[in-house]
Coordinates of C-alpha atoms in Angstrom, one line a residue:
X899 CA 6.6 -24.5 -17.9
X900 CA 6.3 -22.5 -14.6
X901 CA 8.9 -24.8 -12.9
X902 CA 9.6 -22.5 -10.0
X903 CA 5.9 -22.0 -9.3
X904 CA 5.2 -25.7 -9.3
X905 CA 8.2 -26.6 -7.1
X906 CA 7.6 -23.8 -4.6
X907 CA 3.9 -24.5 -4.3
X908 CA 4.6 -28.2 -3.9
X909 CA 7.1 -27.7 -1.1
X910 CA 4.6 -25.4 0.6
X911 CA 1.8 -27.9 0.3
X912 CA 3.9 -31.0 1.5
X913 CA 5.4 -29.2 4.5
X914 CA 2.1 -27.8 5.5
X915 CA 0.3 -31.1 5.4
X916 CA 3.1 -32.7 7.4
X917 CA 2.9 -30.0 10.0
X918 CA -0.9 -30.2 10.3
X919 CA -0.8 -34.0 10.6
X920 CA 1.9 -33.9 13.3
X921 CA -0.1 -31.3 15.3
X922 CA -3.2 -33.5 15.0
X923 CA -1.5 -36.6 16.2
X924 CA 0.2 -34.7 19.1
X925 CA -3.2 -33.2 20.1
X926 CA -4.8 -36.7 20.2
X927 CA -1.9 -38.0 22.3
X928 CA -2.2 -35.2 24.8
X929 CA -5.9 -35.6 25.2
X930 CA -6.7 -35.3 29.0
X931 CA -7.5 -38.5 30.7
X932 CA -10.4 -38.7 33.2
X933 CA -9.5 -37.5 36.7
X934 CA -8.9 -40.3 39.3
X935 CA -8.1 -38.1 42.3
X936 CA -10.6 -36.3 44.5
X937 CA -10.4 -33.1 46.4
X938 CA -10.8 -34.9 49.7
X939 CA -7.4 -36.5 49.4
X940 CA -5.8 -33.0 49.6
X941 CA -4.0 -33.6 46.3
X942 CA -4.1 -31.0 43.6
X943 CA -5.3 -31.8 40.1
X944 CA -2.6 -32.6 37.6
X945 CA -1.4 -29.7 35.5
X946 CA -3.0 -29.3 32.0
X947 CA -0.9 -30.7 29.2
X948 CA 1.3 -28.4 27.2
X949 CA 0.2 -27.4 23.7
X950 CA 1.2 -29.9 21.0
X951 CA 4.3 -29.2 19.0
X952 CA 5.5 -30.2 15.5
X953 CA 9.0 -31.2 14.5
X954 CA 8.4 -29.6 11.2
X955 CA 7.8 -26.2 12.9
X956 CA 10.8 -26.7 15.2
X957 CA 12.9 -27.3 12.1
X958 CA 11.6 -24.7 9.6
X959 CA 9.9 -21.9 11.5
X960 CA 11.5 -18.8 12.9
X961 CA 12.2 -19.0 16.7
X962 CA 13.1 -15.6 18.1
X963 CA 13.5 -17.1 21.7
X964 CA 15.4 -20.3 21.4
X965 CA 17.0 -20.2 18.0
X966 CA 17.4 -16.7 16.7
X967 CA 20.6 -17.5 14.8
X968 CA 19.3 -20.6 12.9
X969 CA 20.2 -19.2 9.5
X970 CA 18.2 -21.7 7.4
X971 CA 14.9 -20.7 9.1
X972 CA 15.3 -17.2 7.6
X973 CA 14.4 -18.8 4.2
X974 CA 12.3 -21.8 5.2
X975 CA 9.7 -20.1 7.5
X976 CA 7.1 -19.6 4.7
X977 CA 6.8 -23.3 4.0
X978 CA 4.8 -24.7 7.0
X979 CA 1.2 -23.7 7.5
X980 CA -0.8 -25.1 10.4
X981 CA -4.4 -23.9 9.7
X982 CA -6.4 -25.8 7.1
X983 CA -8.4 -23.0 5.7
X984 CA -5.3 -20.8 5.2
X985 CA -3.6 -23.7 3.3
X986 CA -6.7 -24.1 1.1
X987 CA -6.8 -20.5 0.2
X988 CA -3.0 -20.0 -0.2
X989 CA -2.2 -22.9 -2.5
X990 CA -4.1 -21.7 -5.6
X991 CA -3.3 -18.1 -4.9
X992 CA 0.5 -18.9 -4.5
X993 CA 0.7 -21.0 -7.6
X994 CA -1.1 -18.7 -10.0
X995 CA 0.8 -15.7 -8.7
X996 CA 4.2 -17.3 -9.0
X997 CA 3.3 -18.6 -12.4
X998 CA 2.4 -15.1 -13.6
X999 CA 5.7 -13.6 -12.2
X1000 CA 7.7 -16.4 -13.6
X1001 CA 6.4 -15.6 -17.1
X1002 CA 7.0 -11.9 -16.5
X1003 CA 10.4 -12.1 -14.9
X1004 CA 11.7 -15.5 -15.8
X1005 CA 12.7 -18.3 -13.5
X1006 CA 15.9 -16.6 -12.3
X1007 CA 14.2 -13.3 -11.7
X1008 CA 11.4 -15.0 -9.7
X1009 CA 14.0 -16.9 -7.6
X1010 CA 15.9 -13.7 -6.8
X1011 CA 12.6 -12.0 -5.8
X1012 CA 11.6 -14.9 -3.5
X1013 CA 15.0 -15.2 -1.8
X1014 CA 15.3 -11.5 -1.4
X1015 CA 11.8 -11.0 -0.1
X1016 CA 11.9 -14.0 2.3
X1017 CA 15.3 -13.2 3.7
X1018 CA 14.7 -9.5 4.2
X1019 CA 11.3 -10.2 5.7
X1020 CA 12.7 -12.7 8.3
X1021 CA 15.5 -10.3 9.2
X1022 CA 13.1 -7.5 9.8
X1023 CA 10.8 -9.6 11.9
X1024 CA 13.6 -11.0 14.0
X1025 CA 15.0 -7.5 14.7
X1026 CA 11.4 -6.4 15.6
X1027 CA 10.9 -9.3 18.0
X1028 CA 14.3 -9.1 19.6
X1029 CA 14.7 -5.3 20.0
X1030 CA 11.1 -3.9 20.2
X1031 CA 8.7 -6.6 21.4
X1032 CA 10.9 -7.8 24.3
X1033 CA 10.7 -4.2 25.7
X1034 CA 7.0 -3.5 25.2
X1035 CA 5.3 -6.8 24.5
X1036 CA 5.9 -10.1 26.2
X1037 CA 7.1 -12.8 23.9
X1038 CA 6.2 -16.4 24.8
X1039 CA 8.7 -19.2 25.0
X1040 CA 6.7 -21.2 22.4
X1041 CA 6.6 -18.3 19.8
X1042 CA 7.3 -19.7 16.3
X1043 CA 6.8 -17.5 13.2
X1044 CA 5.8 -19.2 10.0
X1045 CA 3.4 -19.0 7.1
X1046 CA 3.3 -17.5 3.6
X1047 CA 1.5 -14.3 4.6
X1048 CA 4.8 -12.4 4.1
X1049 CA 5.2 -13.7 0.6
X1050 CA 1.5 -12.8 0.0
X1051 CA 2.3 -9.2 1.0
X1052 CA 5.3 -9.2 -1.3
X1053 CA 3.3 -10.5 -4.2
X1054 CA 0.7 -7.7 -3.8
X1055 CA 3.5 -5.1 -4.0
X1056 CA 4.8 -6.8 -7.1
X1057 CA 1.4 -6.8 -8.7
X1058 CA 1.2 -3.1 -8.1
X1059 CA 4.4 -2.6 -10.1
X1060 CA 3.5 -4.9 -12.9
X1061 CA -0.2 -4.2 -13.5
X1062 CA -1.2 -1.1 -11.5
X1063 CA -4.2 -0.2 -13.7
X1064 CA -5.7 -3.6 -13.9
X1065 CA -9.2 -3.7 -12.5
X1066 CA -10.2 -6.6 -10.2
X1067 CA -13.9 -7.2 -10.3
X1068 CA -15.9 -9.0 -7.6
X1069 CA -19.3 -8.6 -9.3
X1070 CA -21.2 -6.8 -11.9
X1071 CA -20.1 -3.2 -12.0
X1072 CA -18.0 -3.4 -8.9
X1073 CA -14.2 -3.6 -8.6
X1074 CA -11.0 -1.7 -7.9
X1075 CA -7.6 -1.2 -9.4
X1076 CA -4.6 -3.3 -8.4
X1077 CA -2.7 -0.2 -7.3
X1078 CA -5.2 0.2 -4.5
X1079 CA -4.8 -3.4 -3.3
X1080 CA -1.7 -2.9 -1.1
X1081 CA -3.3 -0.1 1.0
X1082 CA -6.4 -2.3 1.4
X1083 CA -4.1 -5.2 2.5
X1084 CA -2.4 -3.0 5.1
X1085 CA -5.8 -1.8 6.5
X1086 CA -7.2 -5.3 6.6
X1087 CA -4.2 -6.6 8.5
X1088 CA -4.3 -3.7 11.0
X1089 CA -8.0 -4.3 11.7
X1090 CA -7.4 -8.0 12.2
X1091 CA -4.6 -7.3 14.6
X1092 CA -6.7 -4.9 16.5
X1093 CA -9.5 -7.5 16.9
X1094 CA -7.3 -10.6 17.6
X1095 CA -4.5 -9.0 19.5
X1096 CA -1.4 -11.1 20.3
X1097 CA -2.8 -14.2 18.5
X1098 CA -2.3 -12.4 15.2
X1099 CA 0.9 -10.6 16.1
X1100 CA 3.3 -13.0 14.2
X1101 CA 1.2 -12.8 11.0
X1102 CA 0.9 -9.0 11.3
X1103 CA 4.7 -8.7 11.7
X1104 CA 5.3 -10.9 8.6
X1105 CA 2.7 -8.9 6.6
X1106 CA 4.3 -5.6 7.3
X1107 CA 7.9 -6.9 6.8
X1108 CA 7.0 -8.6 3.6
X1109 CA 5.4 -5.4 2.3
X1110 CA 8.6 -3.3 3.0
X1111 CA 11.0 -6.0 1.8
X1112 CA 9.3 -6.4 -1.6
X1113 CA 9.1 -2.6 -2.1
X1114 CA 12.7 -2.1 -1.2
X1115 CA 13.9 -4.9 -3.5
X1116 CA 11.8 -3.8 -6.5
X1117 CA 12.5 -0.1 -5.9
X1118 CA 16.3 -0.1 -5.4
X1119 CA 17.8 -3.5 -6.1
X1120 CA 16.2 -5.5 -8.9
X1121 CA 17.5 -5.0 -12.5
X1122 CA 14.9 -4.7 -15.3
X1123 CA 15.5 -3.4 -18.8
X1124 CA 19.1 -2.6 -18.0
X1125 CA 18.1 -0.3 -15.1
X1126 CA 18.5 -1.1 -11.5
X1127 CA 15.3 -0.5 -9.5
X1128 CA 12.1 1.2 -10.4
X1129 CA 12.4 4.9 -9.5
X1130 CA 9.1 5.9 -11.2
X1131 CA 6.7 8.1 -9.4
X1132 CA 3.9 5.5 -9.7
X1133 CA 6.0 3.1 -7.5
X1134 CA 7.1 5.6 -4.9
X1135 CA 6.3 4.7 -1.3
X1136 CA 3.7 7.5 -1.0
X1137 CA 1.8 6.1 -4.0
X1138 CA 0.7 3.2 -1.9
X1139 CA -1.6 5.5 0.0
X1140 CA -4.7 7.3 -1.1
X1141 CA -4.2 10.5 -3.1
X1142 CA -5.7 12.7 -0.4
X1143 CA -3.0 11.8 2.2
X1144 CA 0.0 11.5 -0.1
X1145 CA 0.9 15.2 0.4
X1146 CA 1.4 14.4 4.1
X1147 CA 3.3 11.2 3.4
X1148 CA 5.8 12.5 0.8
X1149 CA 7.8 14.9 3.1
X1150 CA 8.4 12.0 5.6
X1151 CA 9.5 9.6 2.9
X1152 CA 11.7 12.2 1.3
X1153 CA 13.5 12.8 4.5
X1154 CA 14.0 9.1 5.1
X1155 CA 15.3 8.7 1.5
X1156 CA 17.8 11.6 1.9
X1157 CA 19.1 10.1 5.1
X1158 CA 19.5 6.7 3.4
X1159 CA 21.5 8.3 0.6
X1160 CA 23.8 10.1 3.0
X1161 CA 24.3 6.8 4.8
X1162 CA 25.1 5.2 1.4
X1163 CA 22.3 2.6 1.9
X1164 CA 20.8 3.5 -1.5
X1165 CA 22.0 5.5 -4.5
X1166 CA 20.7 8.9 -5.3
X1167 CA 20.0 8.0 -9.0
X1168 CA 19.2 4.7 -10.7
X1169 CA 22.1 2.7 -12.0
X1170 CA 22.2 1.7 -15.7
X1171 CA 24.0 -1.5 -16.7
X1172 CA 25.6 0.1 -19.7
X1173 CA 27.4 2.5 -17.4
X1174 CA 28.7 -0.4 -15.2
X1175 CA 32.1 -2.1 -15.4
X1176 CA 31.8 -5.0 -17.9
X1177 CA 33.1 -7.5 -15.4
X1178 CA 30.2 -6.6 -13.0
X1179 CA 27.7 -6.2 -15.8
X1180 CA 27.8 -9.8 -16.8
X1181 CA 26.8 -10.9 -13.3
X1182 CA 23.5 -9.2 -13.3
X1183 CA 21.9 -9.7 -16.7
X1184 CA 22.5 -11.3 -20.1
X1185 CA 22.3 -8.6 -22.7
X1186 CA 20.4 -9.5 -25.8
X1187 CA 22.3 -9.1 -29.2
X1188 CA 20.8 -5.7 -29.9
X1189 CA 21.7 -4.5 -26.4
X1190 CA 25.2 -5.9 -26.7
X1191 CA 25.7 -3.9 -29.9
X1192 CA 24.5 -0.8 -28.2
X1193 CA 26.8 -1.5 -25.2
X1194 CA 29.8 -1.9 -27.4
X1195 CA 28.9 1.1 -29.6
X1196 CA 28.0 3.5 -26.8
X1197 CA 30.7 5.4 -25.1
X1198 CA 30.3 6.2 -21.4
X1199 CA 29.2 9.8 -20.7
X1200 CA 29.8 11.5 -17.5
X1201 CA 26.6 12.9 -16.1
X1202 CA 26.5 15.0 -13.0
X1203 CA 24.0 13.9 -10.4
X1204 CA 21.4 16.6 -9.7
X1205 CA 21.0 17.7 -6.1
X1206 CA 18.5 16.0 -3.9
X1207 CA 15.1 17.6 -4.1
X1208 CA 11.8 16.6 -2.5
X1209 CA 10.7 13.6 -4.5
X1210 CA 9.4 10.1 -3.8
X1211 CA 12.4 7.9 -3.7
X1212 CA 14.7 9.3 -6.4
X1213 CA 17.3 12.1 -6.4
X1214 CA 15.1 14.4 -8.5
X1215 CA 12.3 14.4 -11.0
X1216 CA 14.9 14.5 -13.8
X1217 CA 16.4 11.3 -12.5
X1218 CA 13.0 9.6 -12.6
X1219 CA 12.6 10.9 -16.2
X1220 CA 15.9 9.5 -17.2
X1221 CA 15.0 6.2 -15.7
X1222 CA 11.7 6.1 -17.5
X1223 CA 13.2 7.1 -20.8
X1224 CA 15.9 4.3 -20.6
X1225 CA 13.3 1.8 -19.6
X1226 CA 11.1 2.7 -22.6
X1227 CA 14.1 2.4 -25.0
X1228 CA 15.0 -1.0 -23.6
X1229 CA 11.4 -2.2 -23.8
X1230 CA 11.2 -1.1 -27.5
X1231 CA 14.4 -3.0 -28.2
X1232 CA 13.0 -6.1 -26.5
X1233 CA 9.8 -5.9 -28.6
X1234 CA 11.9 -5.5 -31.8
X1235 CA 14.0 -8.6 -30.9
X1236 CA 10.8 -10.6 -30.3
X1237 CA 9.4 -9.5 -33.7
X1238 CA 12.6 -10.4 -35.5
X1239 CA 12.5 -13.9 -33.9
X1240 CA 9.0 -14.6 -35.3
X1241 CA 8.9 -16.6 -38.5
X1242 CA 7.7 -14.8 -41.6
X1243 CA 4.0 -15.2 -42.5

């Protein structure tokens, strides 16, 4: 049915059309009238009119200057779009992407991803504006941050996790793999920011924050196949960069990961639902009948966590291997359940 995709795209389309219409009416109302005073009178010309504003943007967009604590805007900022060509491009891309992820994760999984990505993105952008840009970059009083470019960055990261080897073709014999798309997205946004400067700064901030928010959620938080997070080497932070520069990226990311583990921001090894307390386990996923049988028949086994070694986001290579093994077993169980549900031919 793709209910979440339809509703989300519809909200984005309606709010964007309302914001564009309001800005158009305000621009017509503020059109400068012909001058009636002359310089001989000694009177200065009237000041130019202020730029038009939209009530939709004031209500839904992030405002780091006047309303940094408006909590609802941390989730509603992707809805309004004020540029027609961006709206035209984003609507079909947003709908088909959300429909794919809804089929892959389910409606609840997609909603968790959207809320986590949007909330974390807005929090990162607000911290960036309030702590960094106020010191090194002047922030205008009319700064309002909005648009779905942060969700677009999050979707590109999710595509890398789901179909990394899929080839996107633009013509006969030309194309590239999806796993290379995030790095191309980062380079494209950096070049655009270098060319446009402060005009593109809110969108550039949303793009970077959306990229980091989606990777953090999919890497350390989201449950899939009874395992929390994706600790595989193919989804490590260094894997988003070309192979030639990954040896220089990995030591930096390893140090950051080890610091995050010491601060207890993330766990050193992936968490399995079968090892969790049953009262907490039911709040994350609904185990299928075969998994419930395994959960009741499997006794918890104490496993010592291996020491931290240079890796790309996991406690060690063995931890990543355990995660991949458990994920393959859960995937096989899910395939078996689907085959059992099919009617006999």
